[in-house]
Tab-separated table of N, CA and C in Angstrom:
chain	number	residue	atom	x	y	z
C	1	MET	N	11.399	-8.102	-3.479
C	1	MET	CA	11.620	-7.074	-4.467
C	1	MET	C	10.695	-7.323	-5.659
C	2	ILE	N	10.212	-6.230	-6.239
C	2	ILE	CA	9.441	-6.300	-7.482
C	2	ILE	C	10.433	-6.140	-8.630
C	3	THR	N	10.330	-7.030	-9.592
C	3	THR	CA	11.125	-6.914	-10.811
C	3	THR	C	10.166	-6.700	-11.963
C	4	VAL	N	10.357	-5.591	-12.676
C	4	VAL	CA	9.559	-5.312	-13.864
C	4	VAL	C	10.500	-5.397	-15.050
C	5	THR	N	10.207	-6.323	-15.945
C	5	THR	CA	11.002	-6.491	-17.154
C	5	THR	C	10.178	-6.002	-18.329
C	6	ILE	N	10.713	-5.025	-19.030
C	6	ILE	CA	10.076	-4.465	-20.221
C	6	ILE	C	10.742	-5.130	-21.417
C	7	TYR	N	9.937	-5.765	-22.254
C	7	TYR	CA	10.475	-6.443	-23.432
C	7	TYR	C	10.293	-5.554	-24.655
C	8	LYS	N	11.384	-5.405	-25.409
C	8	LYS	CA	11.338	-4.622	-26.634
C	8	LYS	C	11.854	-5.468	-27.793
C	9	ASP	N	11.285	-5.225	-28.956
C	9	ASP	CA	11.694	-5.892	-30.182
C	9	ASP	C	12.018	-4.797	-31.187
C	10	SER	N	13.290	-4.671	-31.521
C	10	SER	CA	13.761	-3.599	-32.409
C	10	SER	C	13.344	-2.225	-31.882
C	11	GLY	N	13.430	-2.049	-30.578
C	11	GLY	CA	13.126	-0.772	-29.951
C	11	GLY	C	11.652	-0.526	-29.667
C	12	GLN	N	10.771	-1.417	-30.123
C	12	GLN	CA	9.335	-1.263	-29.908
C	12	GLN	C	8.885	-2.176	-28.765
C	13	TYR	N	7.905	-1.731	-27.997
C	13	TYR	CA	7.409	-2.530	-26.892
C	13	TYR	C	6.819	-3.847	-27.392
C	14	ALA	N	7.268	-4.941	-26.781
C	14	ALA	CA	6.740	-6.270	-27.095
C	14	ALA	C	5.927	-6.824	-25.924
C	15	GLY	N	6.070	-6.226	-24.737
C	15	GLY	CA	5.337	-6.666	-23.564
C	15	GLY	C	6.097	-6.342	-22.292
C	16	PHE	N	5.588	-6.837	-21.183
C	16	PHE	CA	6.288	-6.670	-19.903
C	16	PHE	C	5.840	-7.734	-18.926
C	17	THR	N	6.671	-7.948	-17.915
C	17	THR	CA	6.360	-8.835	-16.803
C	17	THR	C	6.705	-8.106	-15.508
C	18	ALA	N	5.794	-8.159	-14.555
C	18	ALA	CA	6.035	-7.612	-13.214
C	18	ALA	C	5.827	-8.757	-12.235
C	19	LYS	N	6.835	-9.008	-11.391
C	19	LYS	CA	6.685	-10.111	-10.442
C	19	LYS	C	7.353	-9.775	-9.118
C	20	GLY	N	6.808	-10.373	-8.077
C	20	GLY	CA	7.367	-10.213	-6.745
C	20	GLY	C	6.585	-9.221	-5.903
C	21	HIS	N	7.052	-9.053	-4.693
C	21	HIS	CA	6.481	-8.094	-3.746
C	21	HIS	C	7.619	-7.214	-3.253
C	22	ALA	N	7.326	-5.941	-3.058
C	22	ALA	CA	8.373	-4.978	-2.716
C	22	ALA	C	9.026	-5.270	-1.368
C	23	GLY	N	8.246	-5.611	-0.370
C	23	GLY	CA	8.804	-5.811	0.961
C	23	GLY	C	9.146	-4.507	1.652
C	24	TYR	N	8.562	-3.403	1.185
C	24	TYR	CA	8.814	-2.100	1.791
C	24	TYR	C	8.114	-1.979	3.139
C	25	ALA	N	6.943	-2.596	3.246
C	25	ALA	CA	6.159	-2.558	4.481
C	25	ALA	C	5.282	-3.806	4.525
C	26	GLU	N	4.529	-3.958	5.619
C	26	GLU	CA	3.620	-5.100	5.758
C	26	GLU	C	2.601	-5.097	4.626
C	27	ALA	N	2.085	-6.298	4.320
C	27	ALA	CA	1.016	-6.400	3.327
C	27	ALA	C	-0.137	-5.487	3.729
C	28	GLY	N	-0.676	-4.778	2.771
C	28	GLY	CA	-1.744	-3.831	3.041
C	28	GLY	C	-1.253	-2.429	3.333
C	29	TYR	N	0.044	-2.282	3.614
C	29	TYR	CA	0.633	-0.977	3.915
C	29	TYR	C	1.819	-0.665	3.006
C	30	ASP	N	2.081	-1.527	2.060
C	30	ASP	CA	3.265	-1.399	1.209
C	30	ASP	C	2.970	-0.450	0.054
C	31	ILE	N	3.380	0.809	0.189
C	31	ILE	CA	3.083	1.814	-0.828
C	31	ILE	C	3.853	1.571	-2.128
C	32	VAL	N	5.008	0.956	-2.055
C	32	VAL	CA	5.772	0.659	-3.272
C	32	VAL	C	5.031	-0.398	-4.090
C	33	CYS	N	4.571	-1.437	-3.424
C	33	CYS	CA	3.826	-2.497	-4.103
C	33	CYS	C	2.519	-1.948	-4.680
C	34	ALA	N	1.822	-1.144	-3.897
C	34	ALA	CA	0.554	-0.581	-4.354
C	34	ALA	C	0.753	0.321	-5.568
C	35	ALA	N	1.790	1.129	-5.545
C	35	ALA	CA	2.049	2.035	-6.664
C	35	ALA	C	2.416	1.264	-7.925
C	36	ALA	N	3.272	0.266	-7.797
C	36	ALA	CA	3.670	-0.532	-8.960
C	36	ALA	C	2.471	-1.283	-9.525
C	37	SER	N	1.630	-1.828	-8.669
C	37	SER	CA	0.435	-2.532	-9.123
C	37	SER	C	-0.512	-1.583	-9.846
C	38	ALA	N	-0.723	-0.412	-9.273
C	38	ALA	CA	-1.622	0.563	-9.893
C	38	ALA	C	-1.122	0.974	-11.274
C	39	LEU	N	0.163	1.222	-11.402
C	39	LEU	CA	0.711	1.643	-12.693
C	39	LEU	C	0.615	0.549	-13.748
C	40	THR	N	0.964	-0.676	-13.392
C	40	THR	CA	0.971	-1.756	-14.382
C	40	THR	C	-0.449	-2.145	-14.799
C	41	VAL	N	-1.335	-2.299	-13.832
C	41	VAL	CA	-2.712	-2.687	-14.152
C	41	VAL	C	-3.415	-1.558	-14.901
C	42	ASN	N	-3.214	-0.319	-14.472
C	42	ASN	CA	-3.838	0.811	-15.154
C	42	ASN	C	-3.345	0.936	-16.592
C	43	CYS	N	-2.091	0.637	-16.819
C	43	CYS	CA	-1.558	0.693	-18.183
C	43	CYS	C	-2.331	-0.271	-19.082
C	44	LEU	N	-2.494	-1.506	-18.649
C	44	LEU	CA	-3.222	-2.486	-19.465
C	44	LEU	C	-4.696	-2.109	-19.603
C	45	ASN	N	-5.316	-1.642	-18.520
C	45	ASN	CA	-6.710	-1.212	-18.601
C	45	ASN	C	-6.866	-0.047	-19.585
C	46	SER	N	-5.920	0.866	-19.587
C	46	SER	CA	-5.967	2.016	-20.488
C	46	SER	C	-5.744	1.607	-21.937
C	47	ILE	N	-4.809	0.702	-22.163
C	47	ILE	CA	-4.593	0.198	-23.527
C	47	ILE	C	-5.874	-0.445	-24.043
C	48	GLU	N	-6.520	-1.226	-23.190
C	48	GLU	CA	-7.756	-1.902	-23.581
C	48	GLU	C	-8.891	-0.901	-23.833
C	49	ALA	N	-9.000	0.127	-22.991
C	49	ALA	CA	-10.110	1.073	-23.076
C	49	ALA	C	-9.928	2.144	-24.153
C	50	PHE	N	-8.685	2.578	-24.380
C	50	PHE	CA	-8.474	3.756	-25.216
C	50	PHE	C	-7.801	3.486	-26.557
C	51	THR	N	-7.436	2.231	-26.823
C	51	THR	CA	-6.790	1.919	-28.097
C	51	THR	C	-7.465	0.689	-28.713
C	52	GLU	N	-7.092	0.405	-29.928
C	52	GLU	CA	-7.541	-0.819	-30.605
C	52	GLU	C	-6.504	-1.931	-30.432
C	53	ASP	N	-5.433	-1.662	-29.689
C	53	ASP	CA	-4.350	-2.625	-29.493
C	53	ASP	C	-4.856	-3.845	-28.724
C	54	THR	N	-4.225	-4.976	-28.983
C	54	THR	CA	-4.561	-6.202	-28.273
C	54	THR	C	-3.344	-6.701	-27.509
C	55	PHE	N	-3.613	-7.473	-26.474
C	55	PHE	CA	-2.525	-8.082	-25.713
C	55	PHE	C	-3.002	-9.400	-25.151
C	56	ARG	N	-2.044	-10.247	-24.858
C	56	ARG	CA	-2.297	-11.498	-24.135
C	56	ARG	C	-1.677	-11.321	-22.766
C	57	GLY	N	-2.418	-11.656	-21.730
C	57	GLY	CA	-1.886	-11.435	-20.404
C	57	GLY	C	-2.219	-12.537	-19.434
C	58	GLU	N	-1.490	-12.508	-18.333
C	58	GLU	CA	-1.705	-13.442	-17.234
C	58	GLU	C	-1.495	-12.676	-15.943
C	59	GLU	N	-2.392	-12.887	-14.977
C	59	GLU	CA	-2.291	-12.206	-13.692
C	59	GLU	C	-2.589	-13.192	-12.575
C	60	LYS	N	-1.752	-13.167	-11.559
C	60	LYS	CA	-1.990	-13.913	-10.325
C	60	LYS	C	-1.257	-13.163	-9.221
C	61	ASP	N	-1.353	-13.636	-8.009
C	61	ASP	CA	-0.759	-12.935	-6.877
C	61	ASP	C	0.722	-12.655	-7.111
C	62	GLY	N	1.073	-11.387	-7.128
C	62	GLY	CA	2.471	-11.005	-7.276
C	62	GLY	C	3.036	-11.210	-8.667
C	63	TYR	N	2.160	-11.345	-9.676
C	63	TYR	CA	2.642	-11.611	-11.035
C	63	TYR	C	1.669	-11.035	-12.055
C	64	LEU	N	2.203	-10.276	-13.006
C	64	LEU	CA	1.429	-9.756	-14.131
C	64	LEU	C	2.324	-9.808	-15.352
C	65	SER	N	1.817	-10.406	-16.408
C	65	SER	CA	2.603	-10.525	-17.628
C	65	SER	C	1.713	-10.236	-18.817
C	66	CYS	N	2.233	-9.552	-19.814
C	66	CYS	CA	1.475	-9.328	-21.032
C	66	CYS	C	2.430	-9.252	-22.220
C	67	ARG	N	1.878	-9.569	-23.379
C	67	ARG	CA	2.607	-9.464	-24.645
C	67	ARG	C	1.710	-8.757	-25.638
C	68	PHE	N	2.325	-8.008	-26.533
C	68	PHE	CA	1.617	-7.280	-27.575
C	68	PHE	C	1.947	-7.921	-28.912
C	69	PRO	N	1.200	-8.964	-29.311
C	69	PRO	CA	1.565	-9.742	-30.495
C	69	PRO	C	1.557	-8.934	-31.793
C	70	ALA	N	0.712	-7.905	-31.881
C	70	ALA	CA	0.633	-7.104	-33.102
C	70	ALA	C	1.312	-5.745	-32.937
C	71	GLY	N	2.091	-5.580	-31.872
C	71	GLY	CA	2.722	-4.291	-31.617
C	71	GLY	C	1.731	-3.315	-30.997
C	72	LEU	N	2.144	-2.073	-30.883
C	72	LEU	CA	1.311	-1.045	-30.261
C	72	LEU	C	1.157	0.160	-31.181
C	73	SER	N	0.012	0.795	-31.053
C	73	SER	CA	-0.242	2.059	-31.739
C	73	SER	C	0.550	3.167	-31.037
C	74	ASP	N	0.503	4.368	-31.604
C	74	ASP	CA	1.144	5.511	-30.953
C	74	ASP	C	0.580	5.730	-29.552
C	75	GLN	N	-0.741	5.575	-29.413
C	75	GLN	CA	-1.377	5.755	-28.104
C	75	GLN	C	-0.908	4.674	-27.130
C	76	GLY	N	-0.818	3.442	-27.593
C	76	GLY	CA	-0.344	2.351	-26.743
C	76	GLY	C	1.090	2.570	-26.289
C	77	ARG	N	1.923	3.046	-27.202
C	77	ARG	CA	3.318	3.342	-26.836
C	77	ARG	C	3.380	4.451	-25.798
C	78	LEU	N	2.547	5.466	-25.949
C	78	LEU	CA	2.516	6.555	-24.967
C	78	LEU	C	2.098	6.042	-23.592
C	79	LEU	N	1.113	5.168	-23.552
C	79	LEU	CA	0.684	4.591	-22.273
C	79	LEU	C	1.794	3.759	-21.642
C	80	MET	N	2.506	2.983	-22.452
C	80	MET	CA	3.646	2.213	-21.925
C	80	MET	C	4.759	3.147	-21.464
C	81	ASP	N	5.040	4.202	-22.240
C	81	ASP	CA	6.056	5.182	-21.815
C	81	ASP	C	5.695	5.775	-20.462
C	82	SER	N	4.417	6.068	-20.261
C	82	SER	CA	3.957	6.636	-18.995
C	82	SER	C	4.155	5.648	-17.853
C	83	MET	N	3.832	4.369	-18.095
C	83	MET	CA	4.025	3.346	-17.061
C	83	MET	C	5.505	3.229	-16.699
C	84	VAL	N	6.362	3.170	-17.707
C	84	VAL	CA	7.803	3.035	-17.465
C	84	VAL	C	8.326	4.257	-16.712
C	85	LEU	N	7.871	5.443	-17.064
C	85	LEU	CA	8.283	6.659	-16.350
C	85	LEU	C	7.901	6.578	-14.880
C	86	GLY	N	6.656	6.191	-14.601
C	86	GLY	CA	6.209	6.086	-13.218
C	86	GLY	C	6.983	5.046	-12.428
C	87	LEU	N	7.197	3.882	-13.034
C	87	LEU	CA	7.949	2.829	-12.345
C	87	LEU	C	9.402	3.235	-12.111
C	88	THR	N	9.991	3.920	-13.080
C	88	THR	CA	11.373	4.388	-12.925
C	88	THR	C	11.470	5.423	-11.812
C	89	ASP	N	10.474	6.292	-11.713
C	89	ASP	CA	10.457	7.265	-10.614
C	89	ASP	C	10.370	6.567	-9.257
C	90	ILE	N	9.559	5.516	-9.170
C	90	ILE	CA	9.467	4.754	-7.918
C	90	ILE	C	10.822	4.130	-7.596
C	91	GLN	N	11.467	3.541	-8.593
C	91	GLN	CA	12.788	2.942	-8.383
C	91	GLN	C	13.791	3.996	-7.921
C	92	ASN	N	13.765	5.168	-8.535
C	92	ASN	CA	14.704	6.236	-8.166
C	92	ASN	C	14.449	6.770	-6.760
C	93	ASN	N	13.182	6.804	-6.346
C	93	ASN	CA	12.841	7.352	-5.034
C	93	ASN	C	12.957	6.353	-3.894
C	94	TYR	N	12.673	5.083	-4.158
C	94	TYR	CA	12.663	4.084	-3.080
C	94	TYR	C	13.818	3.104	-3.162
C	95	GLY	N	14.430	2.993	-4.307
C	95	GLY	CA	15.632	2.186	-4.434
C	95	GLY	C	15.419	0.774	-4.943
C	96	LYS	N	16.502	0.240	-5.465
C	96	LYS	CA	16.491	-1.090	-6.064
C	96	LYS	C	16.278	-2.228	-5.072
C	97	PRO	N	16.439	-2.014	-3.775
C	97	PRO	CA	16.077	-3.130	-2.881
C	97	PRO	C	14.583	-3.464	-2.940
C	98	TYR	N	13.757	-2.518	-3.426
C	98	TYR	CA	12.310	-2.716	-3.429
C	98	TYR	C	11.733	-2.925	-4.824
C	99	ILE	N	12.301	-2.273	-5.821
C	99	ILE	CA	11.802	-2.390	-7.184
C	99	ILE	C	12.953	-2.198	-8.156
C	100	ARG	N	12.956	-3.034	-9.183
C	100	ARG	CA	14.014	-2.960	-10.198
C	100	ARG	C	13.352	-3.021	-11.570
C	101	ILE	N	13.710	-2.084	-12.427
C	101	ILE	CA	13.192	-2.029	-13.795
C	101	ILE	C	14.311	-2.486	-14.724
C	102	GLU	N	13.983	-3.451	-15.570
C	102	GLU	CA	14.942	-3.965	-16.549
C	102	GLU	C	14.322	-3.845	-17.931
C	103	ILE	N	15.137	-3.523	-18.916
C	103	ILE	CA	14.675	-3.503	-20.304
C	103	ILE	C	15.484	-4.529	-21.064
C	104	LYS	N	14.753	-5.451	-21.723
C	104	LYS	CA	15.411	-6.532	-22.461
C	104	LYS	C	14.963	-6.509	-23.914
C	105	GLU	N	15.924	-6.599	-24.797
C	105	GLU	CA	15.639	-6.730	-26.220
C	105	GLU	C	15.375	-8.195	-26.515
C	106	VAL	N	14.263	-8.474	-27.207
C	106	VAL	CA	13.910	-9.871	-27.524
C	106	VAL	C	13.960	-10.119	-29.016
């Protein structure tokens, strides 16, 4: 299962962690894993390309983590909102056995 934890500080995005593999299908054919990876990586790439926001991140097989030490601009928040919407739609369509979205206040 993929677990995506969205960290918020006083209601504002502080970062997120995505870890695990969906197990929906064999490696290379797992559309749940591919979709979650595309959304999370694209979110960070978009924040980097389209905003002045900064983040610290770590990526390895089945793991992506980032923190926003200075917070996010309006554009950065919109990009995170879009990522969370997409991931929530995947969870609603494929179910919690494959992907789980958690929001934690830090």
